[in-house]
Short mmCIF file of C-alpha atoms and ligand atoms in Angstrom, two decimals:
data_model
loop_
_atom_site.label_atom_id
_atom_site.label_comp_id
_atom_site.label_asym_id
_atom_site.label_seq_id
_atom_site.Cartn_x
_atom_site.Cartn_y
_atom_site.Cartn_z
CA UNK A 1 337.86 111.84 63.55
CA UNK A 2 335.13 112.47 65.49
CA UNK A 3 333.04 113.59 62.13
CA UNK A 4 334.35 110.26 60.82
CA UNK A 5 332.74 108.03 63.63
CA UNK A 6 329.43 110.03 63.21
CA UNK A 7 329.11 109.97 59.21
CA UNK A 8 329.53 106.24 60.17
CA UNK A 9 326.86 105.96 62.85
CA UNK A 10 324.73 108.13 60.89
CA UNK A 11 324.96 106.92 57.79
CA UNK A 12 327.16 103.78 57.30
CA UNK A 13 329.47 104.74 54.90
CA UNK A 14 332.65 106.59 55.65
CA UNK A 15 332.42 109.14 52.87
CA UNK A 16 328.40 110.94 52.75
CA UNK A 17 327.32 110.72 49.24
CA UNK A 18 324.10 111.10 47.73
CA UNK A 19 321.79 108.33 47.22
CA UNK A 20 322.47 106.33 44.03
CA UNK A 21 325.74 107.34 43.67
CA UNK A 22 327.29 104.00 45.35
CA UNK A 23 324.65 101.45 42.93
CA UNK A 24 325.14 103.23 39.40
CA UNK A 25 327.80 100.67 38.22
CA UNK A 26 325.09 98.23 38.70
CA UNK A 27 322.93 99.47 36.20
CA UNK A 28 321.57 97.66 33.43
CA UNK A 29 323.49 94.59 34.78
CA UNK A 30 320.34 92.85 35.96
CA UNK A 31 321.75 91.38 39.81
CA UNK A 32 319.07 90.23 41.69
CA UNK A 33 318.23 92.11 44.91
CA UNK A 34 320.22 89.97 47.71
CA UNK A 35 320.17 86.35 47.72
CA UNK A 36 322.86 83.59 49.76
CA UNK A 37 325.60 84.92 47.60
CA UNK A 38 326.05 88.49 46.90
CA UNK A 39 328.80 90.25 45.62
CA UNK A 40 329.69 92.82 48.21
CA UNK A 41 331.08 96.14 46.84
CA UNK A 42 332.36 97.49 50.13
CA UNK A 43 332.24 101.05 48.38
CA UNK A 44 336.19 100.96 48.20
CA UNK A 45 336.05 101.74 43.91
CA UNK A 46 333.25 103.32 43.87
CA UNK A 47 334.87 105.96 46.67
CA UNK A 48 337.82 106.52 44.50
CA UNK A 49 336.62 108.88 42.68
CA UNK A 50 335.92 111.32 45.65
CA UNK A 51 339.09 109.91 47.09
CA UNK A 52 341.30 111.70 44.16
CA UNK A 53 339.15 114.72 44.29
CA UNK A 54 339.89 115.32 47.90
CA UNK A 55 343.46 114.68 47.47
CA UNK A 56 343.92 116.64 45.04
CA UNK A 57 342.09 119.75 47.21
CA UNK A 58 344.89 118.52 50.00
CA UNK A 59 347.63 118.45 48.13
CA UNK A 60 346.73 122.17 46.78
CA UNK A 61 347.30 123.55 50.52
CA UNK A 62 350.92 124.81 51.81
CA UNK A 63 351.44 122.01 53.86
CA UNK A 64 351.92 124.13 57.30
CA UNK A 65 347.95 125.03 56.83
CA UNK A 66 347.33 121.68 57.13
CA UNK A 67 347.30 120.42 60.68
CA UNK A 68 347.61 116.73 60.13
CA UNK A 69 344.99 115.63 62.55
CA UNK A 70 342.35 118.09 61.52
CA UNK A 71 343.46 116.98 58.11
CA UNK A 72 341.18 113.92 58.38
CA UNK A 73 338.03 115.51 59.26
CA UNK A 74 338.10 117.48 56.14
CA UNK A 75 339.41 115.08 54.39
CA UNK A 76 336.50 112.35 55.22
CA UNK A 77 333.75 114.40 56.11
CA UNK A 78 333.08 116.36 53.21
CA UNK A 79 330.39 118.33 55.10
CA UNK A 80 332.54 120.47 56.96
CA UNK A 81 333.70 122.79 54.41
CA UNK A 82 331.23 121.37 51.45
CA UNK A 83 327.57 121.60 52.14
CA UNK A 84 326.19 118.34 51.22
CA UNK A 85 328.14 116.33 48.85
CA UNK A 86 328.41 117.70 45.58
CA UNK A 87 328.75 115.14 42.08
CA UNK A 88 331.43 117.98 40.96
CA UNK A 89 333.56 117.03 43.58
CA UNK A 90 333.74 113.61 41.90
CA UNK A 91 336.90 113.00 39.62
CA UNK A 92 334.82 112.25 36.01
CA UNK A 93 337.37 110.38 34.60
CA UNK A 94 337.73 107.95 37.81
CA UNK A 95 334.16 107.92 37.89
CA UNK A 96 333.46 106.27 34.68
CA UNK A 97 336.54 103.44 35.28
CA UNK A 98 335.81 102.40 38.56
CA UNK A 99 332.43 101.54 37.42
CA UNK A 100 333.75 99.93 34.97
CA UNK A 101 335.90 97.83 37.07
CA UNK A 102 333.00 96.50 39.02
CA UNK A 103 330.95 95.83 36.31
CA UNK A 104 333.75 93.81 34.68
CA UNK A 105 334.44 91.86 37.84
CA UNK A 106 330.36 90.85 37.47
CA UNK A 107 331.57 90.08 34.01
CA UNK A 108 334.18 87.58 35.47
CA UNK A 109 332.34 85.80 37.47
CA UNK A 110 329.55 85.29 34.82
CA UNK A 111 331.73 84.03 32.42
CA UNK A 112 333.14 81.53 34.81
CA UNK A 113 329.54 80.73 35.82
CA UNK A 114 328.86 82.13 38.44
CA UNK A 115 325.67 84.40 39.56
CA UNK A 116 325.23 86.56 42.59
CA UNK A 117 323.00 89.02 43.93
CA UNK A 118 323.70 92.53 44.90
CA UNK A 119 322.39 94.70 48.06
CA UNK A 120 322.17 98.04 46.05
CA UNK A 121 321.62 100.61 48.94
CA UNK A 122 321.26 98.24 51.68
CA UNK A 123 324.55 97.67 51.28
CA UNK A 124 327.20 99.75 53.60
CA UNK A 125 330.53 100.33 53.82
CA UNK A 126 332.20 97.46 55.80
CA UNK A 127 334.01 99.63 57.96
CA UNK A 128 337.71 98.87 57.09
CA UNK A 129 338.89 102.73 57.82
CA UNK A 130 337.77 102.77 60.94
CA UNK A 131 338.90 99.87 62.38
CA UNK A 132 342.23 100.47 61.18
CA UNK A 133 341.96 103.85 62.95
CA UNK A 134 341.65 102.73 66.21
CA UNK A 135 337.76 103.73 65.98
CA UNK A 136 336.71 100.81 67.97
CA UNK A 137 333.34 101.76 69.49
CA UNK A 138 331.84 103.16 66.50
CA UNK A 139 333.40 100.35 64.79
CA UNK A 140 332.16 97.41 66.48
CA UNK A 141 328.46 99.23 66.31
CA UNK A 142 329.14 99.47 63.05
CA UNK A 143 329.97 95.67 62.54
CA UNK A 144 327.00 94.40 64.63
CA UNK A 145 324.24 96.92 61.80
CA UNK A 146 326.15 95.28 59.11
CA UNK A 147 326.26 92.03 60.35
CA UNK A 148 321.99 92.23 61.19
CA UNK A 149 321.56 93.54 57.72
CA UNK A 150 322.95 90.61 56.28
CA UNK A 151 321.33 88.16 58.22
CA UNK A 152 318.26 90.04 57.65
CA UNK A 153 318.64 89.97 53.62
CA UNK A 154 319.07 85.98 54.27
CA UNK A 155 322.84 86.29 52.92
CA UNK A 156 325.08 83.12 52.99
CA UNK A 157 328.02 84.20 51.38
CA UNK A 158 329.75 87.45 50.50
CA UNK A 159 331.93 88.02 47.40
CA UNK A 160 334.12 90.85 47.87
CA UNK A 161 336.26 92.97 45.54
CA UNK A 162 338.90 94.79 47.49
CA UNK A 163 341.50 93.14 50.09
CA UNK A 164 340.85 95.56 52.62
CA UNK A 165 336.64 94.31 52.49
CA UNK A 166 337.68 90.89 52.63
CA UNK A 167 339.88 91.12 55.12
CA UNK A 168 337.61 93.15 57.85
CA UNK A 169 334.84 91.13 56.83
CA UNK A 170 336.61 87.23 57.29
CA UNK A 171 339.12 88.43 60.05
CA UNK A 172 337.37 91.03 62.02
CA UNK A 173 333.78 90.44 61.79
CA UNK A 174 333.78 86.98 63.28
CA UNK A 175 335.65 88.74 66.77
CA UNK A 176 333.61 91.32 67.08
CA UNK A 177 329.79 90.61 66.04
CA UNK A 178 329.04 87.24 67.56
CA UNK A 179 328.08 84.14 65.45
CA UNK A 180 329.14 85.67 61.96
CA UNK A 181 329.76 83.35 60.17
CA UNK A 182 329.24 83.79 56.40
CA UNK A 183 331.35 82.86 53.96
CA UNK A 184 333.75 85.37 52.58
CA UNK A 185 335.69 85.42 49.06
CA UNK A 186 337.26 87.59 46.92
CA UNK A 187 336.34 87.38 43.88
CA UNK A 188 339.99 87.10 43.09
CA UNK A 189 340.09 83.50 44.92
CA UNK A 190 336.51 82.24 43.37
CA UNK A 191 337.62 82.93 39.82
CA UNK A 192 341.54 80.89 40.52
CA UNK A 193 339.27 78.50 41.90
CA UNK A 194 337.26 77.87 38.85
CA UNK A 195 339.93 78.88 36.34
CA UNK A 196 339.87 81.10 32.89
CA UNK A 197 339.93 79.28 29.59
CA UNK A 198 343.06 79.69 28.27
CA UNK A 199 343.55 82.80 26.32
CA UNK A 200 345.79 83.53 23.29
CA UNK A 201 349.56 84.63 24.73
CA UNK A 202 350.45 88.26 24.93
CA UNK A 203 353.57 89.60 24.14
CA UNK A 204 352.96 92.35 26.74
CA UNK A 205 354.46 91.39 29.86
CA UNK A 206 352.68 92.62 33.29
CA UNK A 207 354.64 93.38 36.23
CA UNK A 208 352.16 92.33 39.01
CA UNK A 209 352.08 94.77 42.42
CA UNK A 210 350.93 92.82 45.27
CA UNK A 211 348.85 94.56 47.90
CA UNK A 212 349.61 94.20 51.24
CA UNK A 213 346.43 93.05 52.70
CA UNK A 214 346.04 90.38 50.24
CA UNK A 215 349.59 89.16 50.79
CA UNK A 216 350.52 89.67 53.95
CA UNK A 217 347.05 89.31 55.85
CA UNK A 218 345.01 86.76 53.67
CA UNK A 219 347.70 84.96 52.15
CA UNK A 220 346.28 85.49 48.74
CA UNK A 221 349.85 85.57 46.67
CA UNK A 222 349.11 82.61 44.22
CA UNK A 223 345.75 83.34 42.82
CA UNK A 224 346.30 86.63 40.96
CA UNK A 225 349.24 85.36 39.18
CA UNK A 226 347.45 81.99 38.51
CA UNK A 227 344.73 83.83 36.52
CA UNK A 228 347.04 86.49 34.87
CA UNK A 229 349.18 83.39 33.27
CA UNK A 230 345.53 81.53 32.81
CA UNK A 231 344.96 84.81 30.14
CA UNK A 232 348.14 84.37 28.42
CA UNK A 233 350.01 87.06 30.59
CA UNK A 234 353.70 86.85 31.12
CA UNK A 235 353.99 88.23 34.83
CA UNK A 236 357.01 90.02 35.88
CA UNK A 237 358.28 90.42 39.59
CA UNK A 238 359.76 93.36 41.39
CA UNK A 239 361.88 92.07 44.52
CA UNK A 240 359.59 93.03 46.59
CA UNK A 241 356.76 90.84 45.78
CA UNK A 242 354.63 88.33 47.48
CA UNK A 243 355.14 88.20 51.58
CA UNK A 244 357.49 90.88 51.33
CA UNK A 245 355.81 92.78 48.87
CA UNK A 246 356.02 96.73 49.24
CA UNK A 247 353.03 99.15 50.43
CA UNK A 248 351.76 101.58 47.92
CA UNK A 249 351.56 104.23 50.77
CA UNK A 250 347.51 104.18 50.55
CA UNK A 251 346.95 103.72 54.17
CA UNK A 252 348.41 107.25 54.77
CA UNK A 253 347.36 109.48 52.17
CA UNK A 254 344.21 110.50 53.63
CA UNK A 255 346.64 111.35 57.07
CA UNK A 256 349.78 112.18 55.08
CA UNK A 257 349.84 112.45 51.54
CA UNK A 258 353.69 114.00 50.63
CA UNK A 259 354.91 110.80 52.95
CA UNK A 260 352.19 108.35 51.27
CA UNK A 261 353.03 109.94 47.94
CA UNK A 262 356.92 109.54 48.92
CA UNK A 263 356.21 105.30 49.58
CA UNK A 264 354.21 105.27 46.46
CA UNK A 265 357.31 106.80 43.94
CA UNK A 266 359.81 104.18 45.84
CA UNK A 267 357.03 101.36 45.17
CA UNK A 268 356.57 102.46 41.43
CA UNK A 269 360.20 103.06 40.77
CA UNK A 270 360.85 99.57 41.30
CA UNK A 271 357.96 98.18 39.24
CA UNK A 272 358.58 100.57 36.39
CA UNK A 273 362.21 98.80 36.24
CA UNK A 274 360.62 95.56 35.26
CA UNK A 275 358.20 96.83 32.39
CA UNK A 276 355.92 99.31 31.44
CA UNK A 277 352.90 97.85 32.73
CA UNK A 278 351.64 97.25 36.29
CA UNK A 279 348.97 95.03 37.50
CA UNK A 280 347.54 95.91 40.81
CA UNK A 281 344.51 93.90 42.63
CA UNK A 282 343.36 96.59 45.44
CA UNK A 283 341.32 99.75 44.38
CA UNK A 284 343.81 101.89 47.07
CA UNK A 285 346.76 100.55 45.19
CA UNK A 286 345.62 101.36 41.23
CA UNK A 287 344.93 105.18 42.85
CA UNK A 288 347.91 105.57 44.82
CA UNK A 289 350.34 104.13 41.75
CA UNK A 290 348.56 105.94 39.30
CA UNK A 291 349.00 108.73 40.57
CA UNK A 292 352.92 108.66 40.85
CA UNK A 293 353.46 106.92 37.60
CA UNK A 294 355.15 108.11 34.29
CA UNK A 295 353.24 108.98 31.55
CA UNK A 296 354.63 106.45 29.25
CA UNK A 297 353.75 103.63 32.44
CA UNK A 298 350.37 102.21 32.92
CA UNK A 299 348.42 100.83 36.00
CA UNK A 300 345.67 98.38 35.72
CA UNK A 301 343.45 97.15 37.98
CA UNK A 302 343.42 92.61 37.60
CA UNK A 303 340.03 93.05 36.45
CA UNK A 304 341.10 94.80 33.52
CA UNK A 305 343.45 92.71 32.33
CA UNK A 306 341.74 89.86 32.47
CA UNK A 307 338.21 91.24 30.51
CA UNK A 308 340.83 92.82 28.16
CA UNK A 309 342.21 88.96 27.39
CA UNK A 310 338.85 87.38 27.27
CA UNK A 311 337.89 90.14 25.03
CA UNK A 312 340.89 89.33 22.59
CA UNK A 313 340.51 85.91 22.67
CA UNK A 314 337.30 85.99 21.07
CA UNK A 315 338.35 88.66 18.35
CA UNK B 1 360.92 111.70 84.80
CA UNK B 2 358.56 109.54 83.31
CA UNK B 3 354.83 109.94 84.97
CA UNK B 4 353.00 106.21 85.15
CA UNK B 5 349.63 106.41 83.67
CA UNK B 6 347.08 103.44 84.84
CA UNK B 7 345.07 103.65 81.88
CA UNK B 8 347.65 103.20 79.51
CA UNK B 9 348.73 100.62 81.92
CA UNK B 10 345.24 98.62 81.95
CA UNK B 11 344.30 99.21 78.24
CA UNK B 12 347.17 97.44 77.05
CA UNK B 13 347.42 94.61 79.76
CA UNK B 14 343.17 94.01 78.90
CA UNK B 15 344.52 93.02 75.83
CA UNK B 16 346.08 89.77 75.15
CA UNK B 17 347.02 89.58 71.66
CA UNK B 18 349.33 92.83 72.74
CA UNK B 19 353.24 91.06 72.75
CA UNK B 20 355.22 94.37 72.71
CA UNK B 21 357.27 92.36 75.19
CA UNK B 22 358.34 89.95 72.97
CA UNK B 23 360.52 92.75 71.21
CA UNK B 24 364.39 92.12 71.74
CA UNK B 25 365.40 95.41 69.80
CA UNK B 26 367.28 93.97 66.96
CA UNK B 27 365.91 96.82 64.26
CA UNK B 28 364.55 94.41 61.55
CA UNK B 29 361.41 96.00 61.90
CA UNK B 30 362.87 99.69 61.38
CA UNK B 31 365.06 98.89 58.32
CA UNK B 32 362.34 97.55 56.22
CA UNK B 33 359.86 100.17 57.20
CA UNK B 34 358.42 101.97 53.86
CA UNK B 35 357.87 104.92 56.54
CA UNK B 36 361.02 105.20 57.86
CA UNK B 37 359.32 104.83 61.52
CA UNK B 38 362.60 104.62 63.68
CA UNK B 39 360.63 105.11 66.76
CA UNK B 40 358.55 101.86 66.10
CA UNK B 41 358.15 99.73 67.62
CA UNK B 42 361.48 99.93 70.11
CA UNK B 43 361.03 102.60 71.59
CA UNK B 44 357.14 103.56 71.57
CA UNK B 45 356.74 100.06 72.87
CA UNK B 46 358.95 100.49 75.84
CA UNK B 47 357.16 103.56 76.66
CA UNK B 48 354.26 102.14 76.27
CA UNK B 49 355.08 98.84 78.85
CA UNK B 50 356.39 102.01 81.29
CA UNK B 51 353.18 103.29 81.09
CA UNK B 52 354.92 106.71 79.99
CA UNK B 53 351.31 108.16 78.51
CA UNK B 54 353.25 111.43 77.35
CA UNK B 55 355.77 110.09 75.81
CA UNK B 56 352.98 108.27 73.91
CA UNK B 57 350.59 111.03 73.32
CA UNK B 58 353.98 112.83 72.08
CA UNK B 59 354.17 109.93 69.58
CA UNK B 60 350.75 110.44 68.25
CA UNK B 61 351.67 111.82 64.46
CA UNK B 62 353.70 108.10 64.43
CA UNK B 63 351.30 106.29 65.68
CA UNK B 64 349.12 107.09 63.15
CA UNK B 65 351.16 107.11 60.08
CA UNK B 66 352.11 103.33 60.21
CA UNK B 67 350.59 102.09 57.17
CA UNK B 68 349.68 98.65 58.68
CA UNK B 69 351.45 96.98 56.14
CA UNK B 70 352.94 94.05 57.74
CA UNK B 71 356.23 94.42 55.96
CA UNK B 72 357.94 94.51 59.59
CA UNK B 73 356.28 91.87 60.78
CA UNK B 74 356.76 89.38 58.17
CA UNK B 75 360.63 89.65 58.91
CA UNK B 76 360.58 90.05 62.85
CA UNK B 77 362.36 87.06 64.59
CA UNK B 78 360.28 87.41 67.91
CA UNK B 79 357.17 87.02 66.17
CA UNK B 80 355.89 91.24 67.84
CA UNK B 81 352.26 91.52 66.57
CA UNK B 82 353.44 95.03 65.57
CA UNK B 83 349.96 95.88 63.51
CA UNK B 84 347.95 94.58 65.96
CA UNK B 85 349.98 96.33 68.77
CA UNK B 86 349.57 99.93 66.78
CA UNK B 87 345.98 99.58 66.62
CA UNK B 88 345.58 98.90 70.24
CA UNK B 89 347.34 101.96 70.49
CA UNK B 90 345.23 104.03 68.31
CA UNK B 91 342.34 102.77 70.12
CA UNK B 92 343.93 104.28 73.38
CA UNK B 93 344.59 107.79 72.24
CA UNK B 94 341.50 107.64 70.54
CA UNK B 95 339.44 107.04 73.77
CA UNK B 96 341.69 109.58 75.59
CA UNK B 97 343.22 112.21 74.14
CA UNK B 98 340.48 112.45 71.38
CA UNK B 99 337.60 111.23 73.99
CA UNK B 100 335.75 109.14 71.18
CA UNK B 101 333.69 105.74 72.37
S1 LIG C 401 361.95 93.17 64.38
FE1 LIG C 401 360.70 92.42 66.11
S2 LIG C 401 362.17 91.96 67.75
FE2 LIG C 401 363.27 93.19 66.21
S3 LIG C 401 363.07 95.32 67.02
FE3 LIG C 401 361.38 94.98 65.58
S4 LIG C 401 359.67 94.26 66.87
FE4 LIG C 401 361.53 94.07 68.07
S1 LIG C 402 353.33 98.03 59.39
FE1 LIG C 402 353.85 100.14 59.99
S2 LIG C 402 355.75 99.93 61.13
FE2 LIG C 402 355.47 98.01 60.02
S3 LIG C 402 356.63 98.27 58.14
FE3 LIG C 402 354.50 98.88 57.70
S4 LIG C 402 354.47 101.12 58.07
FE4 LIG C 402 356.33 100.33 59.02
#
């Protein structure tokens, strides 16, 4: 934990990876450097990739070897037993679609007109691990860089693509770096709010995971299922959906991963019961449920979906 | 014997938005848990408003595995910040037992 706070002092991102590894997605895509509204990455997808490489290392270790506390500094600091990060480490595979995912959200928002900027490597990680560790000093210093960045860059608005990056940023930023006050969407809510032209119907119905943060915390249950229906989806609902929706088991795995993995079976046992397809809206979630599901299931990410019906409409 | 720790004492009582004494014990919280975390918040939170610091630090591996999920808290009839009231935990044992500021 300790390595944690300093890779975040040091560097501002939780996970220490090599220059241009967090801005690739962007390539090609032609954002403008900053501007009042950027879209703010938060790292989150572009992490998952390491995320599922690490796990994966975990997982291969008799659990009694792994001490559950010292767990987390290899987990997150990458250095310890790996010197420098290496791109091998990287899951390819998870590589390639969480880039994707980004550069479809950009997609998204074009289509429903609207243009943002992007930080590239003045952008950090917002910070959301830490906090929810109980890292408070390194935290809050963390918050208050972030926060002068921004203001710095002359940015007005953020557009975020995760729950967990909206949620630090619009909850916890304005309590702990004084006078923040930007404006803070998901790109989630800024797409209900301007709609999706009506696609063709699918047959396919999507059974639609709700993450916890946007749920629970931000009160961001309609908009999702507003836009799914808006592409001709026919969303399906496991009883445990909206407020009372159930956790994937993300928030654990990097602490616990046979209990996380445990929540995330129950979690996709009773989605699987409603259809083969599962539509999740948090980068933690698509990982966690992917990794637990059937072969014959699927798990998308919102963005997906939704490029996938714009795409068929115009076939 | 429980031994009274002031700093457990002060950290939690510096901070407002901690209402662990709201908490009437009805379970609600534990039988929705995706965790299973029996312990939560009954009696960590007693312990806690005893100032029992052992007892807490003993707690640690709990303490940390919450997922901060809120699925407790939508359902609890005394309205316990239970999220909120972990991470002011975490933020304890993290300043004392792992000595990071
Ligand atoms: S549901 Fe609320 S009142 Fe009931 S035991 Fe849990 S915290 Fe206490
Ligand atoms: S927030 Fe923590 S204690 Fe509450 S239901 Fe979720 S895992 Fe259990």
């Amino acid at each position: 934990m300790a390595l944690l706070a300093q890779n975040l002092g040091l560097r501002g991102s939780v996970l220490p990876l090599p220059g241009g590894y967090l801005t690739s997605w962007a390539k090609g895509l032609l954002l403008p450097r900053g501007g009042e509204v950027v879209l703010y990455t938060g790292h989150m997808y572009q992490m998952l990739p390491v995320i599922k490489a690490m796990e994966d290392r975990a997982k291969a270790l008799p659990p009694e070897k792994r001490d559950q506390l010292a767990a987390i500094l290899r987990l997150v600091n990458p250095l310890v037993n790996v010197s420098g990060f290496s791109r091998f480490l990287a899951s390819p595979d998870w590589k390639e679609r969480s880039n994707r995912i980004l550069r479809n959200i950009v997609e998204l928002l074009r289509r429903a007109g609207v243009e943002c900027g992007y930080l590239y490597e003045a952008e950090k990680y917002a910070g959301a691990l830490a906090y929810d560790l109980g890292l408070d000093g390194p935290f809050e210093r963390h918050a208050r860089r972030v926060a002068r960045r921004l203001r710095r860059y002359g940015v007005k608005e953020l557009i975020t693509v995760d729950p967990h990056t909206t949620q630090i940023f619009r909850e916890v930023y304005p309590q702990v770096v004084p006078g923040f006050d930007l404006r803070v969407r998901s790109y989630v809510e800024v797409l209900a709010e301007r709609g999706l032209e009506a696609a063709l119907p699918w047959e396919e119905e999507f059974v639609f995971h709700d993450s916890c943060v946007y749920a629970r915390y931000l009160g961001l249950i309609e908009e999702p299922r507003r836009l799914l229906t808006q592409a001709g989806a026919q969303v399906a609902e496991p009883d445990f959906s909206r407020e009372v929706t159930h956790c994937c088991g993300g928030p654990v795995e990097s602490l616990f991963p046979e209990k996380a993995e445990e929540v995330a079976r129950r979690r996709m046992e009773q989605l699987a019961g409603l259809g083969r397809r599962v539509v999740c809206a948090c980068p933690i979630c698509l990982l966690n449920l992917s990794e637990v599901r059937d072969p014959r299931q699927e798990v998308f990410d919102l963005s997906e979906v939704l490029v996938a019906a714009l795409g068929q409409k115009e076939k | 014997m429980i031994r009274v720790d002031r700093k457990l004492l002060e950290e939690v009582a510096s901070d407002e938005a901690f209402n662990a004494q709201a908490c009437f014990n009805c379970g609600t919280c534990t039988a929705l848990c995706p965790m299973g975390l029996e312990w939560l918040p009954r009696e960590l939170f007693r312990y806690v408003l005893l100032g029992a610091a052992e007892k807490v630090s003993a707690l640690t591996e709990a303490v940390f595995s919450c997922l901060l999920c809120r699925m407790c808290e939508a359902q609890c009839p005394r309205g316990v910040r239970i999220t909120h009231n972990i991470r002011t935990l975490r933020g304890y044992l993290v300043k004392n037992e792992y000595r990071i500021r």
